[in-house]
Every structure is written in C-alpha cells, then in structure tokens.
mmCIF file of C-alpha atoms in Angstrom:
data_model
loop_
_atom_site.group_PDB
_atom_site.id
_atom_site.type_symbol
_atom_site.label_atom_id
_atom_site.label_comp_id
_atom_site.label_asym_id
_atom_site.label_seq_id
_atom_site.Cartn_x
_atom_site.Cartn_y
_atom_site.Cartn_z
ATOM 1 C CA MET A 125 62.579 107.968 32.040
ATOM 2 C CA ASP A 126 61.949 111.277 30.244
ATOM 3 C CA GLY A 127 58.216 110.694 30.042
ATOM 4 C CA HIS A 128 57.991 110.052 26.298
ATOM 5 C CA GLN A 129 56.325 106.930 24.946
ATOM 6 C CA VAL A 130 58.540 104.405 23.189
ATOM 7 C CA PRO A 131 57.267 103.588 19.670
ATOM 8 C CA GLN A 132 55.492 100.228 19.681
ATOM 9 C CA LYS A 133 57.412 99.153 16.595
ATOM 10 C CA MET A 134 60.714 99.584 18.454
ATOM 11 C CA VAL A 135 59.429 97.579 21.430
ATOM 12 C CA ILE A 136 58.505 94.689 19.128
ATOM 13 C CA GLU A 137 61.735 94.805 17.113
ATOM 14 C CA VAL A 138 63.994 94.957 20.173
ATOM 15 C CA GLY A 139 61.958 92.133 21.722
ATOM 16 C CA GLU A 140 62.719 89.959 18.692
ATOM 17 C CA THR A 141 66.402 90.909 18.921
ATOM 18 C CA PHE A 142 66.437 89.929 22.594
ATOM 19 C CA LYS A 143 65.063 86.502 21.662
ATOM 20 C CA LYS A 144 67.890 86.102 19.141
ATOM 21 C CA ILE A 145 70.453 87.103 21.761
ATOM 22 C CA LEU A 146 69.115 84.540 24.227
ATOM 23 C CA LYS A 147 69.101 81.914 21.473
ATOM 24 C CA GLU A 148 72.773 82.627 20.804
ATOM 25 C CA THR A 149 73.608 82.176 24.494
ATOM 26 C CA GLU A 150 72.823 78.477 23.958
ATOM 27 C CA ASN A 151 75.972 78.220 21.821
ATOM 28 C CA VAL A 152 77.969 79.938 24.560
ATOM 29 C CA ARG A 153 76.645 77.391 27.047
ATOM 30 C CA ILE A 154 77.631 74.489 24.790
ATOM 31 C CA GLU A 155 81.154 75.857 24.245
ATOM 32 C CA HIS A 156 81.955 76.464 27.921
ATOM 33 C CA CYS A 157 82.206 73.635 30.420
ATOM 34 C CA ASP A 158 82.125 75.998 33.375
ATOM 35 C CA ASP A 159 78.955 77.876 34.198
ATOM 36 C CA MET A 160 78.700 81.655 33.890
ATOM 37 C CA SER A 161 76.055 84.321 34.383
ATOM 38 C CA VAL A 162 73.451 85.103 31.754
ATOM 39 C CA LEU A 163 74.736 88.681 31.640
ATOM 40 C CA GLN A 164 78.272 87.492 30.830
ATOM 41 C CA ALA A 165 76.901 85.228 28.095
ATOM 42 C CA ILE A 166 74.928 88.128 26.605
ATOM 43 C CA SER A 167 78.120 90.202 26.552
ATOM 44 C CA ILE A 168 79.924 87.413 24.652
ATOM 45 C CA VAL A 169 77.061 87.190 22.152
ATOM 46 C CA LEU A 170 77.094 90.940 21.490
ATOM 47 C CA ASP A 171 80.865 90.868 20.938
ATOM 48 C CA ARG A 172 80.415 88.101 18.388
ATOM 49 C CA HIS A 173 77.360 89.614 16.728
ATOM 50 C CA PRO A 174 77.680 93.408 16.706
ATOM 51 C CA GLU A 175 74.589 93.557 14.487
ATOM 52 C CA LEU A 176 72.541 92.586 17.570
ATOM 53 C CA ARG A 177 73.807 95.557 19.558
ATOM 54 C CA GLN A 178 71.325 98.328 20.242
ATOM 55 C CA GLU A 179 72.024 102.033 20.493
ATOM 56 C CA GLY A 180 70.263 104.943 22.159
ATOM 57 C CA LEU A 181 66.613 104.400 23.020
ATOM 58 C CA ALA A 182 66.648 100.894 21.534
ATOM 59 C CA ASN A 183 69.400 99.934 23.991
ATOM 60 C CA GLU A 184 67.237 101.220 26.855
ATOM 61 C CA VAL A 185 64.399 99.017 25.617
ATOM 62 C CA LEU A 186 66.821 96.076 25.576
ATOM 63 C CA LYS A 187 67.717 96.846 29.208
ATOM 64 C CA TRP A 188 63.994 96.742 29.998
ATOM 65 C CA TYR A 189 63.721 93.230 28.576
ATOM 66 C CA ILE A 190 66.657 92.217 30.772
ATOM 67 C CA CYS A 191 64.830 93.847 33.689
ATOM 68 C CA ARG A 192 61.776 91.658 32.990
ATOM 69 C CA MET A 193 64.026 88.597 32.912
ATOM 70 C CA GLU A 194 65.490 89.604 36.272
ATOM 71 C CA ALA A 195 61.956 89.936 37.649
ATOM 72 C CA TRP A 196 61.259 86.309 36.672
ATOM 73 C CA PHE A 197 64.213 85.100 38.772
ATOM 74 C CA ALA A 198 64.033 87.908 41.389
ATOM 75 C CA VAL A 199 67.771 88.469 41.004
ATOM 76 C CA ASP A 200 70.141 90.515 38.821
ATOM 77 C CA ALA A 201 71.228 89.074 35.478
ATOM 78 C CA ASP A 202 74.852 88.818 36.646
ATOM 79 C CA MET A 203 73.692 86.222 39.204
ATOM 80 C CA ILE A 204 71.475 84.084 36.955
ATOM 81 C CA SER A 205 73.002 80.758 35.921
ATOM 82 C CA LEU A 206 73.459 80.345 32.166
ATOM 83 C CA LYS A 207 73.469 76.567 32.604
ATOM 84 C CA SER A 208 69.937 76.304 33.968
ATOM 85 C CA TRP A 209 68.052 79.572 33.470
ATOM 86 C CA ASP A 210 65.772 78.077 30.784
ATOM 87 C CA GLN A 211 65.346 74.580 32.227
ATOM 88 C CA GLU A 212 62.032 75.188 33.993
ATOM 89 C CA HIS A 213 59.033 73.257 32.650
ATOM 90 C CA ILE A 214 56.451 75.922 31.847
ATOM 91 C CA LEU A 215 52.872 74.930 32.592
ATOM 92 C CA SER A 216 50.225 75.248 29.907
ATOM 93 C CA GLY A 217 47.141 77.420 30.327
ATOM 94 C CA GLY A 218 48.387 80.870 29.422
ATOM 95 C CA HIS A 219 48.926 83.977 31.523
ATOM 96 C CA GLY A 220 46.271 84.952 34.037
ATOM 97 C CA LEU A 221 45.755 86.913 37.222
ATOM 98 C CA MET A 222 43.892 85.594 40.255
ATOM 99 C CA VAL A 223 41.450 88.389 40.985
ATOM 100 C CA GLN A 224 40.866 87.345 44.612
ATOM 101 C CA GLY A 225 44.480 86.418 45.254
ATOM 102 C CA TYR A 226 45.310 83.038 46.792
ATOM 103 C CA ASP A 227 42.857 83.421 49.667
ATOM 104 C CA PRO A 228 40.192 81.056 48.220
ATOM 105 C CA ILE A 229 42.806 78.333 47.701
ATOM 106 C CA ILE A 230 44.226 78.717 51.208
ATOM 107 C CA LYS A 231 40.749 78.546 52.741
ATOM 108 C CA THR A 232 39.898 75.424 50.744
ATOM 109 C CA LEU A 233 43.137 73.589 51.488
ATOM 110 C CA SER A 234 43.071 74.519 55.199
ATOM 111 C CA LYS A 235 39.518 73.359 55.835
ATOM 112 C CA ASP A 236 39.251 71.046 58.883
ATOM 113 C CA LEU A 237 42.973 71.327 59.647
ATOM 114 C CA ASP A 238 44.371 72.210 63.080
ATOM 115 C CA ILE A 239 46.415 75.298 62.239
ATOM 116 C CA HIS A 240 48.342 77.399 64.783
ATOM 117 C CA LEU A 241 49.159 80.914 63.608
ATOM 118 C CA ASN A 242 51.874 83.195 65.026
ATOM 119 C CA HIS A 243 54.075 80.306 66.181
ATOM 120 C CA ARG A 244 57.634 81.040 65.071
ATOM 121 C CA VAL A 245 59.741 77.867 65.227
ATOM 122 C CA THR A 246 63.133 78.114 66.961
ATOM 123 C CA ASN A 247 64.238 74.478 67.405
ATOM 124 C CA ILE A 248 63.503 71.125 65.784
ATOM 125 C CA SER A 249 64.688 67.867 67.372
ATOM 126 C CA TYR A 250 64.298 64.814 65.164
ATOM 127 C CA GLY A 251 65.076 61.113 65.124
ATOM 128 C CA CYS A 252 64.353 58.508 67.825
ATOM 129 C CA LYS A 253 60.920 57.958 66.282
ATOM 130 C CA LYS A 254 59.631 61.429 67.199
ATOM 131 C CA VAL A 255 59.978 65.088 66.318
ATOM 132 C CA VAL A 256 59.869 67.894 68.881
ATOM 133 C CA VAL A 257 59.189 71.348 67.456
ATOM 134 C CA THR A 258 59.859 74.266 69.819
ATOM 135 C CA VAL A 259 58.382 77.699 69.170
ATOM 136 C CA GLU A 260 59.140 81.113 70.641
ATOM 137 C CA GLY A 261 57.984 81.131 74.234
ATOM 138 C CA GLY A 262 59.178 77.581 74.817
ATOM 139 C CA ARG A 263 56.076 75.617 73.846
ATOM 140 C CA ASN A 264 56.758 72.190 72.327
ATOM 141 C CA PHE A 265 54.838 70.214 69.722
ATOM 142 C CA VAL A 266 55.562 66.478 69.542
ATOM 143 C CA ALA A 267 54.850 64.348 66.464
ATOM 144 C CA ASP A 268 55.878 61.144 64.736
ATOM 145 C CA ALA A 269 57.268 63.116 61.806
ATOM 146 C CA ALA A 270 57.350 66.662 60.434
ATOM 147 C CA ILE A 271 57.413 68.406 57.063
ATOM 148 C CA ILE A 272 59.661 71.495 56.840
ATOM 149 C CA THR A 273 58.271 74.084 54.427
ATOM 150 C CA VAL A 274 59.844 77.293 55.707
ATOM 151 C CA PRO A 275 61.238 79.584 52.973
ATOM 152 C CA ILE A 276 64.749 78.838 51.718
ATOM 153 C CA GLY A 277 65.832 82.239 53.091
ATOM 154 C CA ILE A 278 65.048 81.073 56.641
ATOM 155 C CA LEU A 279 67.037 77.871 56.186
ATOM 156 C CA LYS A 280 69.999 79.783 54.741
ATOM 157 C CA ALA A 281 69.984 82.166 57.722
ATOM 158 C CA ASN A 282 70.061 79.264 60.222
ATOM 159 C CA LEU A 283 67.157 80.742 62.176
ATOM 160 C CA ILE A 284 65.992 77.264 63.177
ATOM 161 C CA GLU A 285 68.322 75.090 65.263
ATOM 162 C CA PHE A 286 68.186 71.422 64.335
ATOM 163 C CA LYS A 287 69.119 68.671 66.805
ATOM 164 C CA PRO A 288 71.062 66.733 65.761
ATOM 165 C CA LYS A 289 72.677 69.248 63.420
ATOM 166 C CA LEU A 290 71.877 68.876 59.760
ATOM 167 C CA PRO A 291 74.479 66.764 57.942
ATOM 168 C CA ASP A 292 76.976 68.536 55.693
ATOM 169 C CA TRP A 293 75.302 67.366 52.484
ATOM 170 C CA LYS A 294 72.026 68.976 53.565
ATOM 171 C CA VAL A 295 73.723 72.178 54.732
ATOM 172 C CA ASN A 296 75.599 72.391 51.425
ATOM 173 C CA ALA A 297 72.356 71.914 49.485
ATOM 174 C CA ILE A 298 70.806 74.845 51.354
ATOM 175 C CA SER A 299 73.929 76.926 50.695
ATOM 176 C CA ASP A 300 74.099 76.010 46.993
ATOM 177 C CA ILE A 301 70.615 77.340 46.214
ATOM 178 C CA GLY A 302 70.164 81.083 45.858
ATOM 179 C CA VAL A 303 67.270 83.166 47.138
ATOM 180 C CA GLY A 304 65.961 86.165 45.216
ATOM 181 C CA ASN A 305 64.096 89.307 46.168
ATOM 182 C CA GLU A 306 61.184 90.987 44.427
ATOM 183 C CA ASN A 307 59.052 93.738 45.903
ATOM 184 C CA LYS A 308 55.808 95.407 44.993
ATOM 185 C CA ILE A 309 54.351 98.805 45.778
ATOM 186 C CA ALA A 310 50.582 98.803 45.362
ATOM 187 C CA LEU A 311 49.055 102.233 44.754
ATOM 188 C CA ARG A 312 45.318 102.863 44.929
ATOM 189 C CA PHE A 313 43.932 106.041 43.387
ATOM 190 C CA ASP A 314 40.561 107.788 43.320
ATOM 191 C CA ASP A 315 40.415 107.687 39.533
ATOM 192 C CA VAL A 316 42.092 105.979 36.590
ATOM 193 C CA PHE A 317 44.442 108.261 34.637
ATOM 194 C CA TRP A 318 46.331 105.610 32.665
ATOM 195 C CA PRO A 319 45.529 103.607 29.496
ATOM 196 C CA ASN A 320 43.763 100.236 29.598
ATOM 197 C CA VAL A 321 46.877 98.104 29.072
ATOM 198 C CA GLU A 322 48.274 95.160 31.043
ATOM 199 C CA LEU A 323 51.436 96.926 32.160
ATOM 200 C CA LEU A 324 53.298 100.221 31.865
ATOM 201 C CA GLY A 325 57.048 99.851 31.396
ATOM 202 C CA ILE A 326 59.860 102.283 32.164
ATOM 203 C CA VAL A 327 62.989 102.012 30.013
ATOM 204 C CA ALA A 328 66.361 103.329 31.182
ATOM 205 C CA PRO A 329 70.109 103.059 30.429
ATOM 206 C CA THR A 330 70.467 100.228 33.005
ATOM 207 C CA SER A 331 68.184 97.347 33.937
ATOM 208 C CA TYR A 332 68.520 98.498 37.565
ATOM 209 C CA ALA A 333 66.696 101.731 36.729
ATOM 210 C CA CYS A 334 64.040 100.059 34.576
ATOM 211 C CA GLY A 335 60.711 98.949 36.006
ATOM 212 C CA TYR A 336 57.049 98.484 35.287
ATOM 213 C CA PHE A 337 53.577 98.940 36.716
ATOM 214 C CA LEU A 338 51.014 96.153 36.608
ATOM 215 C CA ASN A 339 47.546 97.558 35.868
ATOM 216 C CA LEU A 340 45.134 95.859 38.257
ATOM 217 C CA HIS A 341 42.269 98.013 37.024
ATOM 218 C CA LYS A 342 42.201 95.998 33.821
ATOM 219 C CA ALA A 343 41.672 92.790 35.805
ATOM 220 C CA THR A 344 39.733 93.874 38.888
ATOM 221 C CA GLY A 345 38.006 97.146 38.070
ATOM 222 C CA TYR A 346 39.729 98.928 40.958
ATOM 223 C CA PRO A 347 41.997 101.962 40.253
ATOM 224 C CA ILE A 348 45.213 100.238 41.359
ATOM 225 C CA LEU A 349 48.719 100.146 39.905
ATOM 226 C CA VAL A 350 51.425 97.856 41.299
ATOM 227 C CA TYR A 351 55.066 98.835 40.801
ATOM 228 C CA MET A 352 57.348 95.784 40.445
ATOM 229 C CA THR A 353 61.062 95.706 41.206
ATOM 230 C CA ALA A 354 63.503 92.810 41.622
ATOM 231 C CA GLY A 355 67.081 91.941 42.533
ATOM 232 C CA SER A 356 69.375 94.651 43.898
ATOM 233 C CA SER A 357 66.757 97.260 43.020
ATOM 234 C CA ALA A 358 64.259 95.487 45.297
ATOM 235 C CA CYS A 359 66.849 95.335 48.072
ATOM 236 C CA GLY A 360 67.595 99.036 47.668
ATOM 237 C CA LEU A 361 63.917 99.880 47.931
ATOM 238 C CA GLU A 362 63.747 98.173 51.325
ATOM 239 C CA LYS A 363 66.221 100.696 52.699
ATOM 240 C CA LEU A 364 63.614 103.422 52.204
ATOM 241 C CA SER A 365 60.629 104.169 54.403
ATOM 242 C CA ASP A 366 57.228 103.320 52.940
ATOM 243 C CA GLU A 367 56.572 107.002 52.287
ATOM 244 C CA CYS A 368 59.925 107.533 50.534
ATOM 245 C CA ALA A 369 59.439 104.385 48.454
ATOM 246 C CA VAL A 370 56.023 105.590 47.317
ATOM 247 C CA ASN A 371 57.410 109.064 46.530
ATOM 248 C CA PHE A 372 60.151 107.475 44.409
ATOM 249 C CA VAL A 373 57.610 105.452 42.437
ATOM 250 C CA MET A 374 55.313 108.451 42.011
ATOM 251 C CA LEU A 375 58.205 110.400 40.466
ATOM 252 C CA GLN A 376 58.400 107.711 37.768
ATOM 253 C CA LEU A 377 54.652 107.726 37.288
ATOM 254 C CA LYS A 378 54.420 111.518 37.031
ATOM 255 C CA LYS A 379 57.001 111.517 34.224
ATOM 256 C CA MET A 380 54.701 109.184 32.314
ATOM 257 C CA PHE A 381 51.497 110.955 33.356
ATOM 258 C CA PRO A 382 52.046 114.577 34.474
ATOM 259 C CA ASP A 383 48.441 114.746 35.684
ATOM 260 C CA ALA A 384 48.825 111.701 37.941
ATOM 261 C CA THR A 385 47.040 112.164 41.269
ATOM 262 C CA LYS A 386 48.351 111.185 44.677
ATOM 263 C CA PRO A 387 47.492 107.668 45.842
ATOM 264 C CA VAL A 388 44.799 107.457 48.516
ATOM 265 C CA GLN A 389 46.216 104.185 49.837
ATOM 266 C CA TYR A 390 49.400 102.166 49.387
ATOM 267 C CA LEU A 391 51.104 98.946 50.456
ATOM 268 C CA VAL A 392 54.848 98.245 50.286
ATOM 269 C CA SER A 393 56.254 94.696 50.442
ATOM 270 C CA ARG A 394 59.623 93.966 52.073
ATOM 271 C CA TRP A 395 60.281 90.304 51.367
ATOM 272 C CA GLY A 396 64.048 90.546 51.649
ATOM 273 C CA THR A 397 63.984 91.728 55.269
ATOM 274 C CA ASP A 398 60.741 90.076 56.376
ATOM 275 C CA PRO A 399 61.816 87.841 59.309
ATOM 276 C CA ASN A 400 59.413 85.127 58.139
ATOM 277 C CA SER A 401 60.835 84.877 54.618
ATOM 278 C CA LEU A 402 64.195 86.692 54.128
ATOM 279 C CA GLY A 403 63.680 86.686 50.377
ATOM 280 C CA CYS A 404 61.146 85.654 47.794
ATOM 281 C CA TYR A 405 61.994 82.352 46.152
ATOM 282 C CA ALA A 406 64.815 80.087 45.041
ATOM 283 C CA HIS A 407 66.967 80.562 41.951
ATOM 284 C CA ASP A 408 69.936 78.794 40.379
ATOM 285 C CA VAL A 409 73.189 80.527 41.250
ATOM 286 C CA VAL A 410 76.149 80.439 38.894
ATOM 287 C CA GLY A 411 78.036 77.172 39.297
ATOM 288 C CA LYS A 412 75.316 75.467 41.332
ATOM 289 C CA PRO A 413 75.774 71.655 41.560
ATOM 290 C CA GLU A 414 73.170 69.869 39.466
ATOM 291 C CA ASP A 415 71.821 67.818 42.371
ATOM 292 C CA SER A 416 71.196 70.705 44.794
ATOM 293 C CA TYR A 417 67.404 70.461 44.683
ATOM 294 C CA GLU A 418 67.481 66.671 45.010
ATOM 295 C CA ARG A 419 69.667 66.958 48.131
ATOM 296 C CA LEU A 420 67.403 69.624 49.642
ATOM 297 C CA LEU A 421 64.383 67.410 48.956
ATOM 298 C CA GLU A 422 65.934 64.281 50.501
ATOM 299 C CA PRO A 423 64.281 63.327 53.854
ATOM 300 C CA LEU A 424 66.263 63.122 57.085
ATOM 301 C CA ASP A 425 64.951 60.238 59.181
ATOM 302 C CA ASN A 426 61.469 61.515 60.148
ATOM 303 C CA LEU A 427 61.978 65.010 58.691
ATOM 304 C CA PHE A 428 60.590 65.752 55.241
ATOM 305 C CA PHE A 429 61.114 68.879 53.162
ATOM 306 C CA GLY A 430 58.574 70.762 51.037
ATOM 307 C CA GLY A 431 58.166 74.204 49.493
ATOM 308 C CA GLU A 432 59.041 75.770 46.155
ATOM 309 C CA ALA A 433 62.788 75.462 46.781
ATOM 310 C CA VAL A 434 62.640 71.639 46.694
ATOM 311 C CA SER A 435 60.523 71.461 43.540
ATOM 312 C CA LEU A 436 62.585 69.775 40.837
ATOM 313 C CA ASP A 437 60.810 71.425 37.909
ATOM 314 C CA HIS A 438 58.998 74.509 39.209
ATOM 315 C CA GLN A 439 61.206 76.408 41.650
ATOM 316 C CA GLY A 440 60.120 79.910 42.489
ATOM 317 C CA SER A 441 56.428 79.283 41.896
ATOM 318 C CA VAL A 442 53.286 78.562 43.882
ATOM 319 C CA HIS A 443 52.509 75.483 41.799
ATOM 320 C CA GLY A 444 56.032 74.260 42.565
ATOM 321 C CA ALA A 445 55.422 74.719 46.290
ATOM 322 C CA TYR A 446 52.065 72.959 45.972
ATOM 323 C CA SER A 447 53.381 69.916 44.105
ATOM 324 C CA ALA A 448 56.440 69.643 46.387
ATOM 325 C CA GLY A 449 54.142 69.795 49.408
ATOM 326 C CA ILE A 450 51.977 66.989 48.060
ATOM 327 C CA MET A 451 55.076 64.862 47.451
ATOM 328 C CA ALA A 452 56.414 65.515 50.963
ATOM 329 C CA ALA A 453 53.031 64.721 52.506
ATOM 330 C CA GLU A 454 52.729 61.424 50.642
ATOM 331 C CA ASN A 455 56.299 60.438 51.577
ATOM 332 C CA CYS A 456 55.586 61.333 55.198
ATOM 333 C CA GLN A 457 52.379 59.312 55.118
ATOM 334 C CA ARG A 458 54.232 56.319 53.697
ATOM 335 C CA TYR A 459 56.892 56.624 56.413
ATOM 336 C CA ILE A 460 54.258 56.606 59.183
ATOM 337 C CA LEU A 461 52.413 53.614 57.747
ATOM 338 C CA GLU A 462 55.623 51.658 57.272
ATOM 339 C CA ARG A 463 56.671 52.354 60.838
ATOM 340 C CA ARG A 464 53.322 51.161 62.131
ATOM 341 C CA GLY A 465 53.351 48.114 59.891
ATOM 342 C CA ASN A 466 50.157 49.192 58.150
ATOM 343 C CA LEU A 467 51.520 49.899 54.685
ATOM 344 C CA GLU A 468 50.151 46.667 53.175
ATOM 345 C CA LYS A 469 46.873 46.858 55.083
ATOM 346 C CA LEU A 470 46.029 50.472 54.235
ATOM 347 C CA GLN A 471 45.870 51.773 50.725
ATOM 348 C CA LEU A 472 47.685 55.077 50.452
ATOM 349 C CA VAL A 473 45.312 57.950 49.879
ATOM 350 C CA SER A 474 46.266 60.059 46.892
ATOM 351 C CA LEU A 475 46.429 63.473 48.481
ATOM 352 C CA SER A 476 46.699 65.261 45.164
ATOM 353 C CA SER A 477 43.540 63.576 43.838
ATOM 354 C CA ALA A 478 41.648 64.321 47.021
ATOM 355 C CA ILE A 479 42.507 68.006 46.862
ATOM 356 C CA HIS A 480 41.773 68.283 43.148
ATOM 357 C CA GLU A 481 38.236 67.148 43.882
ATOM 358 C CA ALA A 482 37.683 70.094 46.213
ATOM 359 C CA ALA A 483 35.883 73.012 44.593
ATOM 360 C CA VAL A 484 37.909 76.231 44.720
ATOM 361 C CA PRO A 485 35.877 79.314 43.673
ATOM 362 C CA LEU A 486 38.544 81.052 41.578
ATOM 363 C CA GLN A 487 38.151 84.138 39.442
ATOM 364 C CA ILE A 488 40.822 84.291 36.755
ATOM 365 C CA SER A 489 41.363 87.359 34.613
ATOM 366 C CA ARG A 490 43.236 86.989 31.321
ATOM 367 C CA MET A 491 44.106 90.705 31.585
#
C-alpha cells in the first residue's frame, strides 16, 4: 500500500507458510463435527502453531494470499465452508487465458439455434405435460419441457414466479447454496508503464484492502490492466460510481507506479447488483447440507435445472455450467422421448460428443 515492492523471497516463503496453514486446517476439520469458516479454522491453527504467525510486512503478504483465496470463491474467508472448500475436482491442463473471451464458444454452440435475446422471464408454469414461460410484456412460450439455467442469485431472489410453487425441498436447496460476488475494473492505457508479469498484487493489513491487477498486455498485446476484487470489497465497490471506482483503483496503481498515466477507456462490472445475475457464482456456505447441489439439480416434472450452481464437482466455473447444461439437456431429451414412447426406437444422441466435434477457434495464452 505504500508503493514499495515486496521482496520476492518473502512472497515465496509466506506462500509456503500459507500452504502449511491450510494443511493444518484439515486436522481442525477432522476434530470438529460441526462446520466452521475457513477464517475461524486458520485462527485455531495460528493459536496452536505460533511459529506460523507472520508479523509486519510478512503478515500483509499472508493477508494477500487469503485475498486470493477469497477471489476463488468470490466471498470473504469468514463465509467459506471449512468442510468443503477444497473438495472441487480441479481440471488438468494448466492455467490459461482465453484471448478472445468466450465469444467464439458462444457463437459455435449457438449456431442454428432459435435464440430470443432481451426476454426477461417473470413466470414459469409447469406440469400437465407442458411448460408455459411468460416474459416481461406478457408474451408466452409453450413447450413440452424446459431447462432452467438462470443464475443462482436470481433463484434466491425469487424473481421468477413458479406455478405451482416450488416444493420446500427445492426452495431449501436454493437457500442453502451461497452466491458470491467478484468485480473487475478494466483499464486501457495509451502506453505500458508496468513490468511484463502476469499480475501485480497489493498487500495490506487486511484481506479486504488487498487486491491485484491482471496484466492483459502479457496475453493480448493491448495496454490493459484489470483490477480484481471479491466478496464484501466487491460489494462495496458497487456503491461507487464508475468514475469514483476507477479513481480509487488509480490511487492504488499510482502508489505502485508514480508515473502511471490516466486510462483512456475503462469498464466496471457490477455483478452483485446486475438484475440478470445478482451475484457471480455459487459457493458452499458454512453448515451447508451435503446434498444441496443434488437437490437443486433434481428435476421437477418437466422442469430441468442446469448452470454452474447445479454442477456436483465444478461449481462456480464455466466448465461446470457447460457440463451441467449437457446433463440437463440429455435428461430433458430422455424425458421427451419416454413421454412420446420413442425411447427404444430412437437412440439418444450424445450431446456432449456432438458439441466436442465442433471446431471452436480458440486462442489460449499461457500468460
């Protein structure tokens, strides 16, 4: 925060200490039947192992590592479940950045589909062998079945009225799953004034005040930095105007680089208050029942549920949303064929195989 660079040796050493702390939280998890937050478990570990405590600048670096952990879940460490924080199955392939964003994938997957944009759903009537979806303005869409993939934040806010009402077990599943918030401020400059590294971190006495910039110039060649913030910090940022948010971020950047120039263009995300999302992605809250995702995934008559929040192994990720969508589509297809009595006559098409065969022109940067 004072503009001085943290010695690389300290960053590495504190990083190793943080790994040891997280390893010790496994013992805390084993010893306690009831769930607790990761932050509480870390506090217990540090009380037991004072040699792992950090002082001064090293403690600020430790807070930065906690900040990065919070960014992964898009929620503060005092809200991350100790029981399940490390249960995600990490995909192989290493870390990469999609230079063109997800646009090529969306275009490939949406080819030849009848897609209606700017249709905000208000009501869904299901059962009786049909689904009626009503959008703002009163227009209805009628189908044999439907797949619900709206963000978990929309479901939690009850912005869609279901008829008949969702059963208690489904409502409780929606309530039991948390939704996080992470925001980004993209800054485009005329020239590059920062080093050619993947990211630029800011250490501080609290994880709330820590942050980091992702260096898109390294991956794309454009002079762009993206400031990342998550949890309560991300929510606080949304209370500011775009201009004030950018000014706040530039104050941090100018401490690091006094000669930093003003951005010529910027974009500020507001996922927490966006009426089409109301948050970023799902996370495990403290004390969450173990079957929450299974209950959210469970179909209701001719309603099927997809999206990252129903992924059993990859919540909070695009690949989780993709795989959950494929599963929902195949279950929906099976339901339709069974209802029509064609299940034995028609061989189910493997949607995942069909899509994998499509060529998607991706550019991946390993940073």
